[in-house]
PDB file of C-alpha atoms in Angstrom:
ATOM      1  CA  MET X   1     -23.712  84.149 -25.246  1.00 57.00           C
ATOM      2  CA  LYS X   2     -21.939  84.105 -21.749  1.00 55.00           C
ATOM      3  CA  ASN X   3     -25.405  82.777 -20.513  1.00 61.00           C
ATOM      4  CA  PHE X   4     -25.333  80.209 -23.053  1.00 56.00           C
ATOM      5  CA  LEU X   5     -21.752  78.890 -22.513  1.00 57.00           C
ATOM      6  CA  ILE X   6     -22.460  78.568 -18.518  1.00 63.00           C
ATOM      7  CA  ILE X   7     -25.497  76.491 -19.203  1.00 60.00           C
ATOM      8  CA  ILE X   8     -23.606  74.078 -21.746  1.00 59.00           C
ATOM      9  CA  LEU X   9     -20.778  73.723 -19.085  1.00 58.00           C
ATOM     10  CA  LEU X  10     -23.287  73.055 -16.370  1.00 56.00           C
ATOM     11  CA  LEU X  11     -24.987  70.173 -18.660  1.00 53.00           C
ATOM     12  CA  PHE X  12     -21.406  68.591 -19.168  1.00 51.00           C
ATOM     13  CA  VAL X  13     -20.742  68.457 -15.642  1.00 46.00           C
ATOM     14  CA  ALA X  14     -23.982  67.071 -14.745  1.00 47.00           C
ATOM     15  CA  LYS X  15     -23.587  64.363 -17.567  1.00 46.00           C
ATOM     16  CA  VAL X  16     -20.052  63.225 -15.911  1.00 44.00           C
ATOM     17  CA  ALA X  17     -21.288  63.380 -12.360  1.00 46.00           C
ATOM     18  CA  ASN X  18     -24.155  61.225 -13.554  1.00 47.00           C
ATOM     19  CA  ALA X  19     -21.935  58.838 -15.183  1.00 43.00           C
ATOM     20  CA  GLN X  20     -19.775  58.258 -12.078  1.00 58.00           C
ATOM     21  CA  SER X  21     -22.415  57.805  -9.654  1.00 73.00           C
ATOM     22  CA  HIS X  22     -24.634  55.011  -8.992  1.00 72.00           C
ATOM     23  CA  VAL X  23     -27.828  54.242 -11.122  1.00 68.00           C
ATOM     24  CA  SER X  24     -30.279  53.003  -8.738  1.00 63.00           C
ATOM     25  CA  LYS X  25     -33.412  54.622  -9.969  1.00 61.00           C
ATOM     26  CA  SER X  26     -36.364  52.903 -11.787  1.00 50.00           C
ATOM     27  CA  GLU X  27     -35.923  54.985 -15.018  1.00 50.00           C
ATOM     28  CA  TYR X  28     -32.641  53.429 -15.667  1.00 53.00           C
ATOM     29  CA  ALA X  29     -34.146  49.842 -15.982  1.00 58.00           C
ATOM     30  CA  ARG X  30     -31.398  48.821 -18.147  1.00 61.00           C
ATOM     31  CA  TYR X  31     -28.835  48.888 -15.850  1.00 65.00           C
ATOM     32  CA  ASN X  32     -27.924  46.503 -13.036  1.00 72.00           C
ATOM     33  CA  CYS X  33     -26.873  48.611  -9.908  1.00 74.00           C
ATOM     34  CA  ARG X  34     -25.574  47.052  -6.508  1.00 71.00           C
ATOM     35  CA  PHE X  35     -27.546  50.093  -4.692  1.00 70.00           C
ATOM     36  CA  ALA X  36     -30.818  49.312  -6.548  1.00 68.00           C
ATOM     37  CA  PRO X  37     -33.621  48.566  -3.797  1.00 62.00           C
ATOM     38  CA  LYS X  38     -34.688  44.717  -3.889  1.00 57.00           C
ATOM     39  CA  GLY X  39     -37.905  44.505  -6.077  1.00 53.00           C
ATOM     40  CA  TRP X  40     -36.765  47.475  -8.203  1.00 47.00           C
ATOM     41  CA  ASN X  41     -36.993  47.145 -11.984  1.00 50.00           C
ATOM     42  CA  ASN X  42     -33.193  47.997 -12.632  1.00 48.00           C
ATOM     43  CA  SER X  43     -31.892  45.100 -10.542  1.00 50.00           C
ATOM     44  CA  GLU X  44     -32.065  42.675 -13.176  1.00 53.00           C
ATOM     45  CA  GLY X  45     -30.687  44.750 -16.052  1.00 53.00           C
ATOM     46  CA  LYS X  46     -28.233  43.552 -18.358  1.00 58.00           C
ATOM     47  CA  LEU X  47     -25.824  46.526 -18.370  1.00 68.00           C
ATOM     48  CA  MET X  48     -23.564  46.988 -15.411  1.00 71.00           C
ATOM     49  CA  CYS X  49     -23.934  50.287 -13.695  1.00 77.00           C
ATOM     50  CA  PRO X  50     -20.853  52.520 -14.719  1.00 78.00           C
ATOM     51  CA  ALA X  51     -20.129  53.339 -11.194  1.00 79.00           C
ATOM     52  CA  CYS X  52     -20.423  49.525 -10.171  1.00 81.00           C
ATOM     53  CA  ALA X  53     -18.224  48.555 -13.164  1.00 81.00           C
ATOM     54  CA  LYS X  54     -15.436  51.060 -12.285  1.00 84.00           C
ATOM     55  CA  GLU X  55     -15.417  50.235  -8.674  1.00 84.00           C
ATOM     56  CA  ASN X  56     -15.134  46.528  -9.791  1.00 84.00           C
ATOM     57  CA  GLU X  57     -12.078  47.323 -12.144  1.00 85.00           C
ATOM     58  CA  ASP X  58     -10.509  49.585  -9.347  1.00 88.00           C
ATOM     59  CA  ALA X  59     -10.942  46.573  -6.993  1.00 86.00           C
ATOM     60  CA  ARG X  60      -9.412  44.099  -9.390  1.00 86.00           C
ATOM     61  CA  LYS X  61      -6.442  46.292 -10.032  1.00 88.00           C
ATOM     62  CA  LYS X  62      -5.776  46.936  -6.508  1.00 86.00           C
ATOM     63  CA  SER X  63      -5.979  42.948  -5.679  1.00 84.00           C
ATOM     64  CA  ILE X  64      -3.397  42.526  -8.744  1.00 87.00           C
ATOM     65  CA  ALA X  65      -1.145  45.262  -7.130  1.00 84.00           C
ATOM     66  CA  ASP X  66      -1.644  43.818  -3.429  1.00 84.00           C
ATOM     67  CA  ASP X  67      -0.760  40.128  -4.678  1.00 80.00           C
ATOM     68  CA  LYS X  68       2.149  41.343  -6.396  1.00 81.00           C
ATOM     69  CA  ALA X  69       3.564  43.394  -3.496  1.00 78.00           C
ATOM     70  CA  ALA X  70       3.052  40.617  -1.274  1.00 77.00           C
ATOM     71  CA  SER X  71       5.022  37.883  -3.739  1.00 74.00           C
ATOM     72  CA  GLU X  72       7.788  40.544  -3.791  1.00 75.00           C
ATOM     73  CA  ALA X  73       7.864  41.000   0.114  1.00 72.00           C
ATOM     74  CA  ASN X  74       7.739  36.907   0.412  1.00 71.00           C
ATOM     75  CA  LYS X  75      10.733  36.769  -1.971  1.00 72.00           C
ATOM     76  CA  ILE X  76      12.722  39.338   0.204  1.00 74.00           C
ATOM     77  CA  ASN X  77      11.647  37.613   3.292  1.00 68.00           C
ATOM     78  CA  ASN X  78      12.723  34.154   1.794  1.00 67.00           C
ATOM     79  CA  VAL X  79      16.246  35.394   0.897  1.00 67.00           C
ATOM     80  CA  LYS X  80      16.588  36.962   4.436  1.00 70.00           C
ATOM     81  CA  LEU X  81      15.610  33.730   5.964  1.00 68.00           C
ATOM     82  CA  LYS X  82      17.805  31.745   3.792  1.00 67.00           C
ATOM     83  CA  ALA X  83      20.737  33.906   4.787  1.00 67.00           C
ATOM     84  CA  GLU X  84      19.997  33.589   8.446  1.00 69.00           C
ATOM     85  CA  ASN X  85      19.619  29.754   8.306  1.00 64.00           C
ATOM     86  CA  GLU X  86      22.771  29.693   6.412  1.00 66.00           C
ATOM     87  CA  ALA X  87      24.717  31.749   9.131  1.00 68.00           C
ATOM     88  CA  LYS X  88      23.247  29.511  11.845  1.00 68.00           C
ATOM     89  CA  PHE X  89      24.254  26.315  10.339  1.00 63.00           C
ATOM     90  CA  LYS X  90      27.771  27.499   9.618  1.00 67.00           C
ATOM     91  CA  LYS X  91      27.913  28.880  13.263  1.00 72.00           C
ATOM     92  CA  LYS X  92      26.657  25.393  14.723  1.00 65.00           C
ATOM     93  CA  GLN X  93      29.226  23.411  12.252  1.00 62.00           C
ATOM     94  CA  ALA X  94      32.154  25.879  13.851  1.00 67.00           C
ATOM     95  CA  GLU X  95      31.016  25.027  17.462  1.00 66.00           C
ATOM     96  CA  ASN X  96      30.661  20.978  16.657  1.00 59.00           C
ATOM     97  CA  ALA X  97      34.284  21.230  15.254  1.00 61.00           C
ATOM     98  CA  GLU X  98      35.613  23.149  18.214  1.00 64.00           C
ATOM     99  CA  LYS X  99      33.982  20.548  20.665  1.00 58.00           C
ATOM    100  CA  ASN X 100      35.504  17.662  18.555  1.00 54.00           C
ATOM    101  CA  LYS X 101      39.022  18.788  18.414  1.00 54.00           C
ATOM    102  CA  VAL X 102      41.693  16.417  19.790  1.00 46.00           C
ATOM    103  CA  THR X 103      43.904  17.917  22.261  1.00 44.00           C
ATOM    104  CA  GLU X 104      47.265  16.192  22.891  1.00 40.00           C
ATOM    105  CA  VAL X 105      48.079  15.931  26.496  1.00 40.00           C
ATOM    106  CA  HIS X 106      51.693  14.918  27.517  1.00 42.00           C
ATOM    107  CA  VAL X 107      51.369  12.851  30.739  1.00 39.00           C
ATOM    108  CA  ALA X 108      54.749  11.893  32.680  1.00 44.00           C
ATOM    109  CA  MET X 109      53.943   8.137  33.709  1.00 44.00           C
ATOM    110  CA  GLY X 110      55.891   6.762  36.751  1.00 46.00           C
ATOM    111  CA  LYS X 111      57.839   3.648  36.555  1.00 49.00           C
ATOM    112  CA  THR X 112      55.678   0.576  36.946  1.00 45.00           C
ATOM    113  CA  PRO X 113      56.644  -2.610  37.972  1.00 49.00           C
ATOM    114  CA  VAL X 114      56.902  -5.304  34.909  1.00 47.00           C
ATOM    115  CA  THR X 115      54.285  -7.866  35.537  1.00 48.00           C
ATOM    116  CA  ALA X 116      53.886 -11.180  33.542  1.00 48.00           C
ATOM    117  CA  SER X 117      52.084 -10.810  30.228  1.00 49.00           C
ATOM    118  CA  LYS X 118      48.569 -11.727  30.146  1.00 52.00           C
ATOM    119  CA  THR X 119      47.594 -14.194  27.453  1.00 53.00           C
ATOM    120  CA  PRO X 120      45.341 -12.349  25.016  1.00 54.00           C
ATOM    121  CA  GLU X 121      41.635 -13.691  24.858  1.00 56.00           C
ATOM    122  CA  LYS X 122      41.093 -15.315  21.468  1.00 51.00           C
ATOM    123  CA  PRO X 123      38.330 -14.057  19.380  1.00 50.00           C
ATOM    124  CA  VAL X 124      35.258 -16.321  19.522  1.00 47.00           C
ATOM    125  CA  LYS X 125      34.843 -17.875  15.961  1.00 44.00           C
ATOM    126  CA  LYS X 126      31.225 -17.708  15.169  1.00 45.00           C
ATOM    127  CA  VAL X 127      29.869 -21.410  14.152  1.00 46.00           C
ATOM    128  CA  PRO X 128      27.871 -21.901  11.215  1.00 47.00           C
ATOM    129  CA  VAL X 129      24.002 -22.210  11.770  1.00 59.00           C
ATOM    130  CA  LYS X 130      23.352 -25.798  11.807  1.00 61.00           C
ATOM    131  CA  LEU X 131      20.121 -27.124  10.641  1.00 62.00           C
ATOM    132  CA  THR X 132      18.356 -29.580  13.329  1.00 67.00           C
ATOM    133  CA  LYS X 133      14.681 -30.815  13.668  1.00 76.00           C
ATOM    134  CA  ASP X 134      12.024 -28.632  14.955  1.00 84.00           C
ATOM    135  CA  ILE X 135      13.187 -25.130  13.273  1.00 90.00           C
ATOM    136  CA  LEU X 136      10.496 -22.825  12.139  1.00 90.00           C
ATOM    137  CA  PHE X 137      11.087 -21.587   8.689  1.00 90.00           C
ATOM    138  CA  PHE X 138      10.627 -17.635   8.776  1.00 88.00           C
ATOM    139  CA  ALA X 139      10.396 -15.549   5.155  1.00 83.00           C
ATOM    140  CA  ASP X 140       7.330 -13.731   3.668  1.00 66.00           C
ATOM    141  CA  TYR X 141       3.781 -13.523   4.816  1.00 59.00           C
ATOM    142  CA  PRO X 142       2.795 -17.269   4.918  1.00 50.00           C
ATOM    143  CA  GLY X 143      -0.478 -17.025   2.882  1.00 50.00           C
ATOM    144  CA  SER X 144       0.732 -14.616   0.301  1.00 52.00           C
ATOM    145  CA  MET X 145       1.668 -16.057  -3.466  1.00 50.00           C
ATOM    146  CA  SER X 146       1.823 -12.635  -4.912  1.00 53.00           C
ATOM    147  CA  MET X 147       4.597 -12.140  -7.571  1.00 48.00           C
ATOM    148  CA  ASN X 148       5.477  -9.045  -6.134  1.00 50.00           C
ATOM    149  CA  GLY X 149       6.875 -10.398  -2.615  1.00 57.00           C
ATOM    150  CA  ASN X 150      10.098  -9.617  -1.264  1.00 61.00           C
ATOM    151  CA  ARG X 151      12.039 -11.868  -3.727  1.00 76.00           C
ATOM    152  CA  LEU X 152      13.809 -13.611  -0.912  1.00 84.00           C
ATOM    153  CA  ASN X 153      15.996 -16.604  -1.860  1.00 90.00           C
ATOM    154  CA  TYR X 154      16.543 -17.863   1.490  1.00 91.00           C
ATOM    155  CA  PHE X 155      14.623 -18.750   4.852  1.00 91.00           C
ATOM    156  CA  LEU X 156      15.766 -17.598   8.301  1.00 89.00           C
ATOM    157  CA  ASN X 157      15.297 -19.300  11.954  1.00 88.00           C
ATOM    158  CA  GLU X 158      13.808 -17.713  14.928  1.00 85.00           C
ATOM    159  CA  ASN X 159      17.089 -15.916  15.683  1.00 85.00           C
ATOM    160  CA  GLY X 160      17.322 -14.318  12.214  1.00 85.00           C
ATOM    161  CA  ASP X 161      19.844 -16.783  11.032  1.00 89.00           C
ATOM    162  CA  THR X 162      20.104 -17.836   7.232  1.00 90.00           C
ATOM    163  CA  VAL X 163      19.188 -21.614   7.557  1.00 89.00           C
ATOM    164  CA  LEU X 164      18.572 -22.219   3.781  1.00 91.00           C
ATOM    165  CA  LYS X 165      19.330 -20.342   0.870  1.00 92.00           C
ATOM    166  CA  SER X 166      19.261 -21.243  -2.938  1.00 94.00           C
ATOM    167  CA  LYS X 167      19.926 -19.539  -6.342  1.00 94.00           C
ATOM    168  CA  ASP X 168      17.152 -21.708  -7.689  1.00 95.00           C
ATOM    169  CA  TYR X 169      14.681 -19.729  -5.245  1.00 93.00           C
ATOM    170  CA  TYR X 170      12.806 -16.800  -6.931  1.00 91.00           C
ATOM    171  CA  GLY X 171      10.680 -16.159  -3.505  1.00 89.00           C
ATOM    172  CA  THR X 172      10.220 -17.787  -0.166  1.00 89.00           C
ATOM    173  CA  PHE X 173       7.138 -17.977   2.200  1.00 88.00           C
ATOM    174  CA  ALA X 174       6.762 -19.415   5.694  1.00 89.00           C
ATOM    175  CA  ALA X 175       6.017 -18.290   9.223  1.00 87.00           C
ATOM    176  CA  PHE X 176       5.688 -14.311   9.580  1.00 77.00           C
ATOM    177  CA  SER X 177       5.770 -12.271  12.587  1.00 70.00           C
ATOM    178  CA  ASP X 178       3.568 -13.741  15.127  1.00 67.00           C
ATOM    179  CA  ASN X 179       2.728 -17.038  13.135  1.00 70.00           C
ATOM    180  CA  LYS X 180      -0.949 -16.592  13.820  1.00 68.00           C
ATOM    181  CA  ASN X 181      -1.556 -19.291  11.312  1.00 73.00           C
ATOM    182  CA  ASN X 182       0.560 -21.884  12.926  1.00 86.00           C
ATOM    183  CA  PHE X 183       3.045 -22.666  10.287  1.00 90.00           C
ATOM    184  CA  PRO X 184       4.375 -26.087  10.597  1.00 93.00           C
ATOM    185  CA  LYS X 185       7.943 -26.511  11.230  1.00 93.00           C
ATOM    186  CA  ASN X 186      10.803 -27.868   9.391  1.00 94.00           C
ATOM    187  CA  ILE X 187       9.263 -27.060   5.883  1.00 94.00           C
ATOM    188  CA  GLY X 188       8.745 -23.713   3.753  1.00 93.00           C
ATOM    189  CA  ILE X 189       7.191 -22.699   0.327  1.00 92.00           C
ATOM    190  CA  VAL X 190       9.240 -21.618  -2.499  1.00 92.00           C
ATOM    191  CA  ILE X 191       8.650 -20.326  -5.855  1.00 91.00           C
ATOM    192  CA  LEU X 192      11.254 -21.596  -8.062  1.00 93.00           C
ATOM    193  CA  ASN X 193      13.159 -19.754 -11.044  1.00 93.00           C
ATOM    194  CA  GLU X 194      11.982 -22.871 -12.967  1.00 94.00           C
ATOM    195  CA  GLU X 195       9.011 -22.194 -15.374  1.00 92.00           C
ATOM    196  CA  ASN X 196       6.251 -24.256 -17.036  1.00 91.00           C
ATOM    197  CA  THR X 197       4.804 -23.521 -20.346  1.00 91.00           C
ATOM    198  CA  LEU X 198       1.050 -23.700 -20.442  1.00 89.00           C
ATOM    199  CA  THR X 199      -0.856 -25.143 -23.246  1.00 88.00           C
ATOM    200  CA  ASN X 200      -1.727 -21.372 -24.255  1.00 87.00           C
ATOM    201  CA  GLY X 201       1.921 -20.715 -24.772  1.00 88.00           C
ATOM    202  CA  LYS X 202       2.247 -18.424 -21.470  1.00 87.00           C
ATOM    203  CA  THR X 203       4.746 -19.465 -18.756  1.00 89.00           C
ATOM    204  CA  ARG X 204       4.341 -19.883 -14.946  1.00 88.00           C
ATOM    205  CA  LYS X 205       6.700 -20.253 -12.288  1.00 90.00           C
ATOM    206  CA  VAL X 206       6.795 -23.538 -10.449  1.00 93.00           C
ATOM    207  CA  ALA X 207       5.930 -23.769  -6.644  1.00 92.00           C
ATOM    208  CA  ASP X 208       6.831 -26.289  -4.452  1.00 95.00           C
ATOM    209  CA  ILE X 209       7.545 -27.099  -0.578  1.00 96.00           C
ATOM    210  CA  VAL X 210      10.989 -27.978   0.799  1.00 96.00           C
ATOM    211  CA  ASP X 211      12.334 -29.422   3.853  1.00 95.00           C
ATOM    212  CA  LEU X 212      15.389 -28.672   5.971  1.00 92.00           C
ATOM    213  CA  LYS X 213      17.901 -29.794   3.320  1.00 91.00           C
ATOM    214  CA  GLY X 214      16.081 -28.211   0.514  1.00 94.00           C
ATOM    215  CA  LYS X 215      14.471 -31.159  -0.966  1.00 95.00           C
ATOM    216  CA  ARG X 216      11.218 -30.588  -2.907  1.00 97.00           C
ATOM    217  CA  LEU X 217       8.294 -32.577  -1.865  1.00 96.00           C
ATOM    218  CA  PHE X 218       6.087 -32.436  -4.958  1.00 97.00           C
ATOM    219  CA  ASN X 219       8.716 -31.852  -7.768  1.00 95.00           C
ATOM    220  CA  ASP X 220       5.667 -31.333 -10.052  1.00 95.00           C
ATOM    221  CA  LYS X 221       5.999 -28.530 -12.606  1.00 93.00           C
ATOM    222  CA  SER X 222       2.590 -28.072 -13.110  1.00 91.00           C
ATOM    223  CA  ILE X 223       2.163 -26.710  -9.634  1.00 92.00           C
ATOM    224  CA  SER X 224       2.175 -22.804  -9.729  1.00 88.00           C
ATOM    225  CA  THR X 225       0.249 -22.108  -6.519  1.00 88.00           C
ATOM    226  CA  ILE X 226       0.659 -23.081  -2.799  1.00 89.00           C
ATOM    227  CA  PHE X 227      -0.169 -21.188  -0.027  1.00 87.00           C
ATOM    228  CA  HIS X 228      -0.501 -22.046   3.893  1.00 88.00           C
ATOM    229  CA  LEU X 229      -4.096 -22.401   5.145  1.00 88.00           C
ATOM    230  CA  MET X 230      -4.024 -23.098   8.720  1.00 89.00           C
ATOM    231  CA  ASN X 231      -1.955 -25.602  11.098  1.00 92.00           C
ATOM    232  CA  GLU X 232      -0.754 -28.281   8.776  1.00 94.00           C
ATOM    233  CA  TYR X 233      -3.270 -27.603   5.772  1.00 94.00           C
ATOM    234  CA  PHE X 234      -1.857 -25.956   2.338  1.00 94.00           C
ATOM    235  CA  VAL X 235      -3.703 -25.412  -0.727  1.00 92.00           C
ATOM    236  CA  ILE X 236      -2.203 -26.789  -3.720  1.00 93.00           C
ATOM    237  CA  GLY X 237      -3.233 -25.430  -7.194  1.00 91.00           C
ATOM    238  CA  ARG X 238      -2.392 -26.750 -10.729  1.00 90.00           C
ATOM    239  CA  SER X 239      -3.340 -24.640 -14.047  1.00 85.00           C
ATOM    240  CA  ARG X 240      -1.938 -26.393 -17.414  1.00 86.00           C
ATOM    241  CA  ASP X 241      -3.991 -24.702 -19.776  1.00 86.00           C
ATOM    242  CA  PHE X 242      -4.091 -20.720 -18.516  1.00 80.00           C
ATOM    243  CA  GLY X 243      -2.958 -18.841 -15.617  1.00 73.00           C
ATOM    244  CA  GLU X 244      -4.913 -18.579 -12.515  1.00 72.00           C
ATOM    245  CA  ASP X 245      -6.574 -15.146 -11.844  1.00 66.00           C
ATOM    246  CA  SER X 246      -5.346 -14.303  -8.225  1.00 62.00           C
ATOM    247  CA  SER X 247      -6.201 -11.237  -5.960  1.00 53.00           C
ATOM    248  CA  TRP X 248      -3.533 -10.457  -3.721  1.00 48.00           C
ATOM    249  CA  GLY X 249      -2.268 -13.945  -3.124  1.00 53.00           C
ATOM    250  CA  TYR X 250      -5.515 -15.315  -1.370  1.00 60.00           C
ATOM    251  CA  ASN X 251      -8.344 -15.307  -3.995  1.00 72.00           C
ATOM    252  CA  TYR X 252      -8.042 -17.441  -6.991  1.00 78.00           C
ATOM    253  CA  ARG X 253     -10.616 -17.540  -9.826  1.00 75.00           C
ATOM    254  CA  ARG X 254      -9.272 -19.812 -12.297  1.00 77.00           C
ATOM    255  CA  ILE X 255      -7.298 -22.505 -10.811  1.00 86.00           C
ATOM    256  CA  GLN X 256      -7.839 -25.854 -12.831  1.00 89.00           C
ATOM    257  CA  ASP X 257      -7.081 -28.359 -10.225  1.00 92.00           C
ATOM    258  CA  VAL X 258      -6.863 -27.713  -6.594  1.00 93.00           C
ATOM    259  CA  ASP X 259      -5.980 -30.011  -3.828  1.00 96.00           C
ATOM    260  CA  ILE X 260      -5.972 -29.371   0.121  1.00 96.00           C
ATOM    261  CA  TYR X 261      -2.678 -31.095   1.317  1.00 97.00           C
ATOM    262  CA  ASN X 262      -2.218 -31.851   4.844  1.00 96.00           C
ATOM    263  CA  ALA X 263       1.721 -31.930   5.649  1.00 95.00           C
ATOM    264  CA  LYS X 264       1.464 -34.103   8.612  1.00 94.00           C
ATOM    265  CA  THR X 265      -0.733 -37.134   7.467  1.00 94.00           C
ATOM    266  CA  LYS X 266       0.365 -36.753   3.972  1.00 94.00           C
ATOM    267  CA  LYS X 267      -3.254 -36.925   2.782  1.00 94.00           C
ATOM    268  CA  THR X 268      -4.931 -34.834   0.034  1.00 95.00           C
ATOM    269  CA  ILE X 269      -8.650 -33.591  -0.587  1.00 95.00           C
ATOM    270  CA  THR X 270      -9.296 -32.973  -4.122  1.00 95.00           C
ATOM    271  CA  LEU X 271     -11.764 -30.301  -5.041  1.00 94.00           C
ATOM    272  CA  ASP X 272     -13.825 -31.314  -7.947  1.00 92.00           C
ATOM    273  CA  LYS X 273     -14.122 -29.196 -10.918  1.00 90.00           C
ATOM    274  CA  ASP X 274     -16.809 -26.498 -11.708  1.00 89.00           C
ATOM    275  CA  ARG X 275     -16.993 -25.425 -15.518  1.00 84.00           C
ATOM    276  CA  SER X 276     -13.347 -26.273 -15.911  1.00 86.00           C
ATOM    277  CA  ARG X 277     -11.937 -24.513 -13.255  1.00 88.00           C
ATOM    278  CA  VAL X 278     -12.478 -24.128  -9.259  1.00 90.00           C
ATOM    279  CA  GLU X 279     -13.062 -20.592  -7.318  1.00 88.00           C
ATOM    280  CA  ILE X 280     -11.801 -20.502  -3.990  1.00 89.00           C
ATOM    281  CA  TYR X 281     -11.202 -17.677  -1.589  1.00 86.00           C
ATOM    282  CA  VAL X 282     -10.023 -17.336   2.007  1.00 81.00           C
ATOM    283  CA  ALA X 283     -12.917 -17.476   4.348  1.00 71.00           C
ATOM    284  CA  PHE X 284     -13.683 -14.667   6.863  1.00 66.00           C
ATOM    285  CA  ASP X 285     -16.819 -13.629   8.393  1.00 68.00           C
ATOM    286  CA  HIS X 286     -18.803 -16.794   9.187  1.00 75.00           C
ATOM    287  CA  ARG X 287     -19.825 -16.220  12.804  1.00 77.00           C
ATOM    288  CA  LYS X 288     -22.575 -18.633  12.758  1.00 80.00           C
ATOM    289  CA  LEU X 289     -20.039 -21.407  12.387  1.00 87.00           C
ATOM    290  CA  GLU X 290     -17.753 -19.988  14.821  1.00 82.00           C
ATOM    291  CA  ASP X 291     -20.589 -20.162  17.452  1.00 82.00           C
ATOM    292  CA  GLU X 292     -20.582 -23.808  16.462  1.00 86.00           C
ATOM    293  CA  GLY X 293     -16.940 -24.132  17.362  1.00 88.00           C
ATOM    294  CA  LEU X 294     -15.660 -24.307  13.811  1.00 91.00           C
ATOM    295  CA  LYS X 295     -12.774 -22.229  12.262  1.00 90.00           C
ATOM    296  CA  PRO X 296     -13.688 -21.148   8.821  1.00 90.00           C
ATOM    297  CA  VAL X 297     -10.362 -21.108   6.662  1.00 89.00           C
ATOM    298  CA  LEU X 298     -11.535 -21.456   2.962  1.00 91.00           C
ATOM    299  CA  SER X 299     -14.438 -20.883   0.701  1.00 90.00           C
ATOM    300  CA  ARG X 300     -15.140 -22.669  -2.328  1.00 91.00           C
ATOM    301  CA  ARG X 301     -17.619 -20.805  -4.706  1.00 90.00           C
ATOM    302  CA  TYR X 302     -19.676 -22.676  -7.588  1.00 92.00           C
ATOM    303  CA  SER X 303     -20.844 -20.723 -10.627  1.00 89.00           C
ATOM    304  CA  ASN X 304     -24.602 -20.927  -8.895  1.00 89.00           C
ATOM    305  CA  TYR X 305     -23.176 -19.285  -6.033  1.00 87.00           C
ATOM    306  CA  ASP X 306     -23.384 -21.899  -3.583  1.00 91.00           C
ATOM    307  CA  GLU X 307     -20.487 -22.348  -1.404  1.00 90.00           C
ATOM    308  CA  ASP X 308     -18.640 -24.894   0.537  1.00 92.00           C
ATOM    309  CA  ILE X 309     -16.874 -23.473   3.754  1.00 93.00           C
ATOM    310  CA  TYR X 310     -13.806 -25.477   4.831  1.00 93.00           C
ATOM    311  CA  CYS X 311     -13.442 -25.444   8.608  1.00 93.00           C
ATOM    312  CA  LEU X 312     -11.310 -26.650  11.333  1.00 92.00           C
ATOM    313  CA  ASN X 313     -13.030 -28.423  14.347  1.00 92.00           C
ATOM    314  CA  ALA X 314     -11.765 -28.453  17.744  1.00 91.00           C
ATOM    315  CA  ALA X 315      -9.810 -31.728  16.836  1.00 91.00           C
ATOM    316  CA  GLY X 316      -7.700 -29.963  14.072  1.00 90.00           C
ATOM    317  CA  GLU X 317      -9.902 -31.846  11.397  1.00 92.00           C
ATOM    318  CA  LEU X 318     -10.992 -30.426   8.393  1.00 93.00           C
ATOM    319  CA  VAL X 319     -15.023 -30.327   7.968  1.00 93.00           C
ATOM    320  CA  VAL X 320     -16.908 -28.812   5.203  1.00 93.00           C
ATOM    321  CA  LYS X 321     -20.344 -26.790   5.681  1.00 92.00           C
ATOM    322  CA  ARG X 322     -22.329 -26.059   2.371  1.00 90.00           C
ATOM    323  CA  PHE X 323     -24.520 -22.862   2.207  1.00 87.00           C
ATOM    324  CA  GLN X 324     -26.897 -22.759  -0.733  1.00 86.00           C
ATOM    325  CA  ARG X 325     -27.818 -19.718  -2.524  1.00 76.00           C
ATOM    326  CA  SER X 326     -31.568 -18.980  -1.587  1.00 64.00           C
ATOM    327  CA  ARG X 327     -33.889 -19.609  -4.535  1.00 54.00           C
TER     328      ARG X 327
END
């Protein structure tokens, strides 16, 4: 009987030991053990080796405990740092207050001879800025007609003085920064608070060009787009039936009527329509034309993808180059 009990106990201990050890022999094919040699049939078993599972669980619990301990340590450290920073700040404040104290000093002044009183200088009266000829207006970016501009209702001169201001202006556009596009003097572009109702019921703010006295050049309610092209040239856009589709103030795809206006000669070039509207873009990369001594400034694109590139020649004249789509 005693021997039988000893045998039972040994079998039980062996079973427990086996359950806690890694299963890496081929006879246990249903288990997946990390110690199974590569290529053994138990390396792809669906059941996790009990010892591997226990180690994974122990590692998971340890990771959670470590993270919790680290979090608590960070909290304690943050509280300590906050207290130290507050103490340093208060100390610095006290030092600054001590330095900035005003100490009364009584000085015994000797008698000084009485001299004739000096006439105090009169304050210089600032003279209002007068508008004269050949003033370069400064405002927002010269080409941008974006409704998300800076909402300026005034212009500045080169010294930063306000030279023209009106409650009727919703936005102003003129020379900007280094004036790389040579904005002409004595005029500026304005977007007015005045609105024009289109045939589809929508409204568009009216745009115009004003002179030194604020006098409007066109006084045409149908004009909703004006931007400076180059030198004396401006683009004038009218859309009576629908609002044009613009992109960053330069690219317009739905203007019904487009003119290129020369502010010096007062001459206008009218662009013919294409499918009831004109599609225009500011011209950029045309090196071939630049090699010919031309400066591309505007691209007019047709519905068949042909393009007219408007360029300035050496004399400042506007010339047109046609680029046809290869067929």
